[in-house]
């Protein structure tokens, strides 16, 4: 996030629908502590503006001309200069393959375009803190829909360096548990649980908790349960 205790959360909006961009801008600009730094009509423009403004949050539509939201997300995640940019995918379609592909590409989470205004504002603040924009309920739904059949099972670099505790907290996070629930399960403090998760993310090169969930399943650390 931008430096300074009172610095506003800087948001970039990337959507090919002008009306949608205008609606998001009006909502975000009216909120104290949030500033819209730019708008883009496709993924390529979004990537260029991300490099120009280095926002805290990029709200990115999935399907756009020139460069899709997934392609833009992958490019942002691959750029070391944009490591502080948290991509939140916008979709009309709910939990579809686009969403999981976006999480694999490096997105911090996703929102439905018809989400309530209060939920959108909350999501921006959550993602800006570096927390995964995946509530336990959404994580479990995501697991049920897609992770039971990942197309390419691979082991993330650094996976073998995880300690037993780090593997355990990663598995619990991948099942949708919060830090508090993980702490209760392992009989440790929430701070210790968060520390283990942070260390696991660092070793795996995960940008956020959402990617930790993806790595945990694709590496076979946990397997999807029956819905």
Short mmCIF file of C-alpha atoms in Angstrom, two decimals:
data_model
loop_
_atom_site.label_atom_id
_atom_site.label_comp_id
_atom_site.label_asym_id
_atom_site.label_seq_id
_atom_site.Cartn_x
_atom_site.Cartn_y
_atom_site.Cartn_z
CA UNK A 1 0.00 0.00 0.00
CA UNK A 2 1.06 3.58 -0.41
CA UNK A 3 3.31 4.96 2.32
CA UNK A 4 1.89 6.96 5.17
CA UNK A 5 -0.45 6.01 7.95
CA UNK A 6 -3.34 7.99 6.50
CA UNK A 7 -2.54 7.38 2.85
CA UNK A 8 -5.64 6.50 0.82
CA UNK A 9 -6.08 3.11 -0.81
CA UNK A 10 -5.29 3.71 -4.47
CA UNK A 11 -7.51 1.80 -6.90
CA UNK A 12 -7.28 1.14 -10.63
CA UNK A 13 -10.46 0.10 -12.48
CA UNK A 14 -10.07 -2.12 -15.56
CA UNK A 15 -13.30 -2.93 -17.39
CA UNK A 16 -14.38 -2.63 -21.02
CA UNK A 17 -17.83 -1.32 -20.05
CA UNK A 18 -17.74 2.45 -19.56
CA UNK A 19 -20.94 2.41 -17.48
CA UNK A 20 -19.48 -0.19 -15.14
CA UNK A 21 -16.29 1.83 -14.71
CA UNK A 22 -18.29 4.97 -13.98
CA UNK A 23 -20.36 3.18 -11.36
CA UNK A 24 -17.33 1.78 -9.57
CA UNK A 25 -15.55 5.14 -9.68
CA UNK A 26 -18.53 7.01 -8.25
CA UNK A 27 -18.84 4.53 -5.39
CA UNK A 28 -15.13 4.41 -4.58
CA UNK A 29 -14.42 8.13 -4.91
CA UNK A 30 -17.26 8.90 -2.52
CA UNK A 31 -15.62 6.81 0.21
CA UNK A 32 -13.12 8.35 2.61
CA UNK A 33 -9.70 6.72 2.42
CA UNK A 34 -10.09 5.41 -1.14
CA UNK A 35 -8.86 7.10 -4.32
CA UNK A 36 -9.37 5.97 -7.93
CA UNK A 37 -6.11 6.64 -9.77
CA UNK A 38 -7.15 5.51 -13.25
CA UNK A 39 -9.50 3.65 -15.57
CA UNK A 40 -8.72 1.30 -18.43
CA UNK A 41 -10.93 -0.30 -21.08
CA UNK A 42 -8.85 -3.43 -21.64
CA UNK A 43 -6.13 -5.50 -20.02
CA UNK A 44 -3.26 -3.93 -21.93
CA UNK A 45 -4.28 -0.43 -20.93
CA UNK A 46 -4.76 -1.69 -17.39
CA UNK A 47 -1.24 -3.12 -17.30
CA UNK A 48 0.20 0.16 -18.59
CA UNK A 49 -1.69 2.18 -15.98
CA UNK A 50 -0.67 -0.27 -13.25
CA UNK A 51 2.96 0.34 -14.16
CA UNK A 52 2.37 4.09 -14.25
CA UNK A 53 0.45 4.45 -10.97
CA UNK A 54 1.37 1.27 -8.98
CA UNK A 55 -2.05 1.18 -7.29
CA UNK A 56 -2.78 -0.81 -4.17
CA UNK A 57 -5.77 -2.50 -5.80
CA UNK A 58 -6.60 -3.28 -9.42
CA UNK A 59 -10.24 -4.19 -10.02
CA UNK A 60 -10.00 -6.21 -13.23
CA UNK A 61 -12.80 -7.61 -15.40
CA UNK A 62 -12.26 -11.18 -16.61
CA UNK A 63 -13.33 -10.88 -20.24
CA UNK A 64 -12.02 -7.87 -22.17
CA UNK A 65 -10.72 -7.15 -25.68
CA UNK A 66 -7.01 -6.81 -26.57
CA UNK A 67 -5.84 -8.48 -23.34
CA UNK A 68 -8.07 -10.46 -20.99
CA UNK A 69 -8.21 -9.91 -17.27
CA UNK A 70 -6.41 -13.20 -16.67
CA UNK A 71 -3.58 -12.23 -19.02
CA UNK A 72 -3.32 -8.84 -17.35
CA UNK A 73 -3.30 -10.46 -13.91
CA UNK A 74 -0.52 -12.83 -14.95
CA UNK A 75 1.55 -9.93 -16.30
CA UNK A 76 1.06 -7.89 -13.12
CA UNK A 77 2.01 -10.86 -10.93
CA UNK A 78 5.15 -11.46 -12.98
CA UNK A 79 6.40 -7.86 -12.70
CA UNK A 80 8.58 -7.34 -9.58
CA UNK A 81 7.82 -3.62 -9.69
CA UNK A 82 4.11 -4.42 -9.25
CA UNK A 83 4.49 -6.79 -6.30
CA UNK A 84 2.37 -4.48 -4.16
CA UNK A 85 -0.57 -4.46 -6.58
CA UNK A 86 -3.41 -6.72 -5.43
CA UNK A 87 -5.65 -7.82 -8.30
CA UNK A 88 -9.33 -8.39 -7.56
CA UNK A 89 -11.12 -10.08 -10.44
CA UNK A 90 -14.59 -8.84 -11.42
CA UNK A 91 -16.93 -11.38 -12.97
CA UNK A 92 -20.56 -11.76 -13.96
CA UNK A 93 -20.36 -15.51 -13.88
CA UNK A 94 -19.73 -16.56 -10.30
CA UNK A 95 -17.51 -19.56 -9.69
CA UNK A 96 -16.48 -20.54 -13.18
CA UNK A 97 -13.19 -21.65 -14.72
CA UNK A 98 -12.21 -18.02 -15.33
CA UNK A 99 -12.10 -17.40 -11.60
CA UNK A 100 -9.82 -20.31 -10.79
CA UNK A 101 -7.56 -19.48 -13.74
CA UNK A 102 -7.33 -15.94 -12.38
CA UNK A 103 -6.34 -17.20 -8.93
CA UNK A 104 -3.68 -19.37 -10.52
CA UNK A 105 -2.46 -16.31 -12.41
CA UNK A 106 -1.99 -14.38 -9.17
CA UNK A 107 -5.28 -12.69 -8.33
CA UNK A 108 -5.97 -11.95 -4.66
CA UNK A 109 -9.62 -12.92 -5.04
CA UNK A 110 -12.77 -12.16 -6.94
CA UNK A 111 -16.06 -10.31 -6.72
CA UNK A 112 -19.31 -10.59 -8.59
CA UNK A 113 -20.14 -7.40 -10.46
CA UNK A 114 -23.56 -7.23 -8.85
CA UNK A 115 -22.10 -7.32 -5.35
CA UNK A 116 -23.54 -4.93 -2.79
CA UNK A 117 -21.73 -1.56 -2.52
CA UNK A 118 -20.80 -2.16 1.12
CA UNK A 119 -19.29 -5.53 0.20
CA UNK A 120 -17.23 -3.96 -2.59
CA UNK A 121 -15.84 -1.31 -0.24
CA UNK A 122 -15.05 -3.96 2.36
CA UNK A 123 -13.35 -6.09 -0.28
CA UNK A 124 -11.12 -3.22 -1.39
CA UNK A 125 -9.98 -2.67 2.20
CA UNK A 126 -9.42 -6.39 2.83
CA UNK A 127 -7.36 -6.86 -0.32
CA UNK A 128 -5.35 -3.68 0.35
CA UNK A 129 -4.26 -5.16 3.69
CA UNK A 130 -2.81 -8.10 1.78
CA UNK A 131 -5.43 -10.53 3.04
CA UNK A 132 -6.96 -12.93 0.56
CA UNK A 133 -10.35 -11.83 -0.68
CA UNK A 134 -11.72 -15.31 -0.18
CA UNK A 135 -14.05 -15.81 2.74
CA UNK A 136 -14.11 -19.33 4.20
CA UNK A 137 -17.50 -19.96 2.57
CA UNK A 138 -16.26 -18.83 -0.85
CA UNK A 139 -13.07 -20.85 -0.45
CA UNK A 140 -15.05 -24.00 0.27
CA UNK A 141 -17.28 -23.41 -2.75
CA UNK A 142 -14.24 -22.80 -4.91
CA UNK A 143 -12.67 -26.03 -3.70
CA UNK A 144 -15.84 -27.98 -4.36
CA UNK A 145 -16.22 -26.65 -7.87
CA UNK A 146 -12.68 -26.77 -9.23
CA UNK A 147 -9.88 -28.06 -7.10
CA UNK A 148 -11.21 -31.61 -7.09
CA UNK A 149 -10.01 -31.80 -10.67
CA UNK A 150 -7.01 -29.51 -11.16
CA UNK A 151 -5.84 -29.73 -14.77
CA UNK A 152 -2.12 -29.71 -13.92
CA UNK A 153 -0.88 -31.01 -10.61
CA UNK A 154 2.54 -29.52 -9.91
CA UNK A 155 4.65 -28.97 -6.84
CA UNK A 156 5.37 -25.33 -6.13
CA UNK A 157 9.06 -24.41 -5.85
CA UNK A 158 9.95 -24.23 -2.16
CA UNK A 159 7.28 -26.73 -1.14
CA UNK A 160 9.89 -29.16 0.20
CA UNK A 161 11.25 -26.47 2.55
CA UNK A 162 7.98 -26.12 4.45
CA UNK A 163 8.12 -27.30 8.04
CA UNK A 164 5.51 -29.70 9.41
CA UNK A 165 3.71 -26.82 11.09
CA UNK A 166 3.76 -24.72 7.91
CA UNK A 167 2.30 -27.60 5.93
CA UNK A 168 -0.38 -28.10 8.53
CA UNK A 169 -1.49 -24.45 8.58
CA UNK A 170 -1.38 -24.33 4.77
CA UNK A 171 -3.66 -27.35 4.58
CA UNK A 172 -6.09 -25.84 7.06
CA UNK A 173 -6.08 -22.51 5.20
CA UNK A 174 -6.79 -24.40 1.99
CA UNK A 175 -9.84 -25.93 3.63
CA UNK A 176 -11.18 -22.44 4.23
CA UNK A 177 -10.32 -21.96 7.91
CA UNK A 178 -9.60 -18.47 9.25
CA UNK A 179 -6.52 -17.71 11.37
CA UNK A 180 -8.66 -17.94 14.50
CA UNK A 181 -10.07 -21.33 13.47
CA UNK A 182 -6.60 -22.61 12.59
CA UNK A 183 -5.32 -21.44 15.97
CA UNK A 184 -8.12 -23.24 17.79
CA UNK A 185 -7.56 -26.42 15.78
CA UNK A 186 -3.80 -26.45 16.42
CA UNK A 187 -4.04 -25.06 19.99
CA UNK A 188 -1.82 -22.08 19.18
CA UNK A 189 -2.41 -18.32 19.14
CA UNK A 190 -3.90 -16.59 16.08
CA UNK A 191 -0.67 -14.59 15.81
CA UNK A 192 1.37 -17.81 15.63
CA UNK A 193 -1.00 -19.22 13.03
CA UNK A 194 -0.62 -16.06 10.96
CA UNK A 195 3.17 -16.24 11.32
CA UNK A 196 3.26 -19.84 10.05
CA UNK A 197 1.05 -18.89 7.09
CA UNK A 198 3.23 -15.87 6.28
CA UNK A 199 6.38 -18.02 6.32
CA UNK A 200 4.75 -20.64 4.11
CA UNK A 201 3.69 -17.95 1.63
CA UNK A 202 7.23 -16.54 1.56
CA UNK A 203 8.80 -19.95 0.92
CA UNK A 204 6.29 -20.77 -1.84
CA UNK A 205 6.44 -17.33 -3.43
CA UNK A 206 2.70 -16.92 -2.91
CA UNK A 207 1.54 -13.34 -3.32
CA UNK A 208 -1.29 -13.83 -0.87
CA UNK A 209 -3.45 -16.37 0.91
CA UNK A 210 -5.45 -17.09 -2.24
CA UNK A 211 -2.35 -18.38 -4.02
CA UNK A 212 -1.40 -20.39 -0.94
CA UNK A 213 -4.73 -22.22 -1.30
CA UNK A 214 -4.04 -22.92 -4.97
CA UNK A 215 -0.51 -24.20 -4.24
CA UNK A 216 -1.75 -26.42 -1.41
CA UNK A 217 -4.18 -28.24 -3.68
CA UNK A 218 -2.05 -28.38 -6.80
CA UNK A 219 0.88 -29.73 -4.79
CA UNK A 220 -1.32 -32.46 -3.32
CA UNK A 221 -0.84 -31.18 0.23
CA UNK A 222 -4.58 -31.55 0.59
CA UNK A 223 -7.18 -33.18 -1.59
CA UNK A 224 -10.68 -31.97 -2.26
CA UNK A 225 -13.33 -33.52 -0.08
CA UNK A 226 -16.67 -34.74 -1.28
CA UNK A 227 -19.17 -31.91 -1.55
#
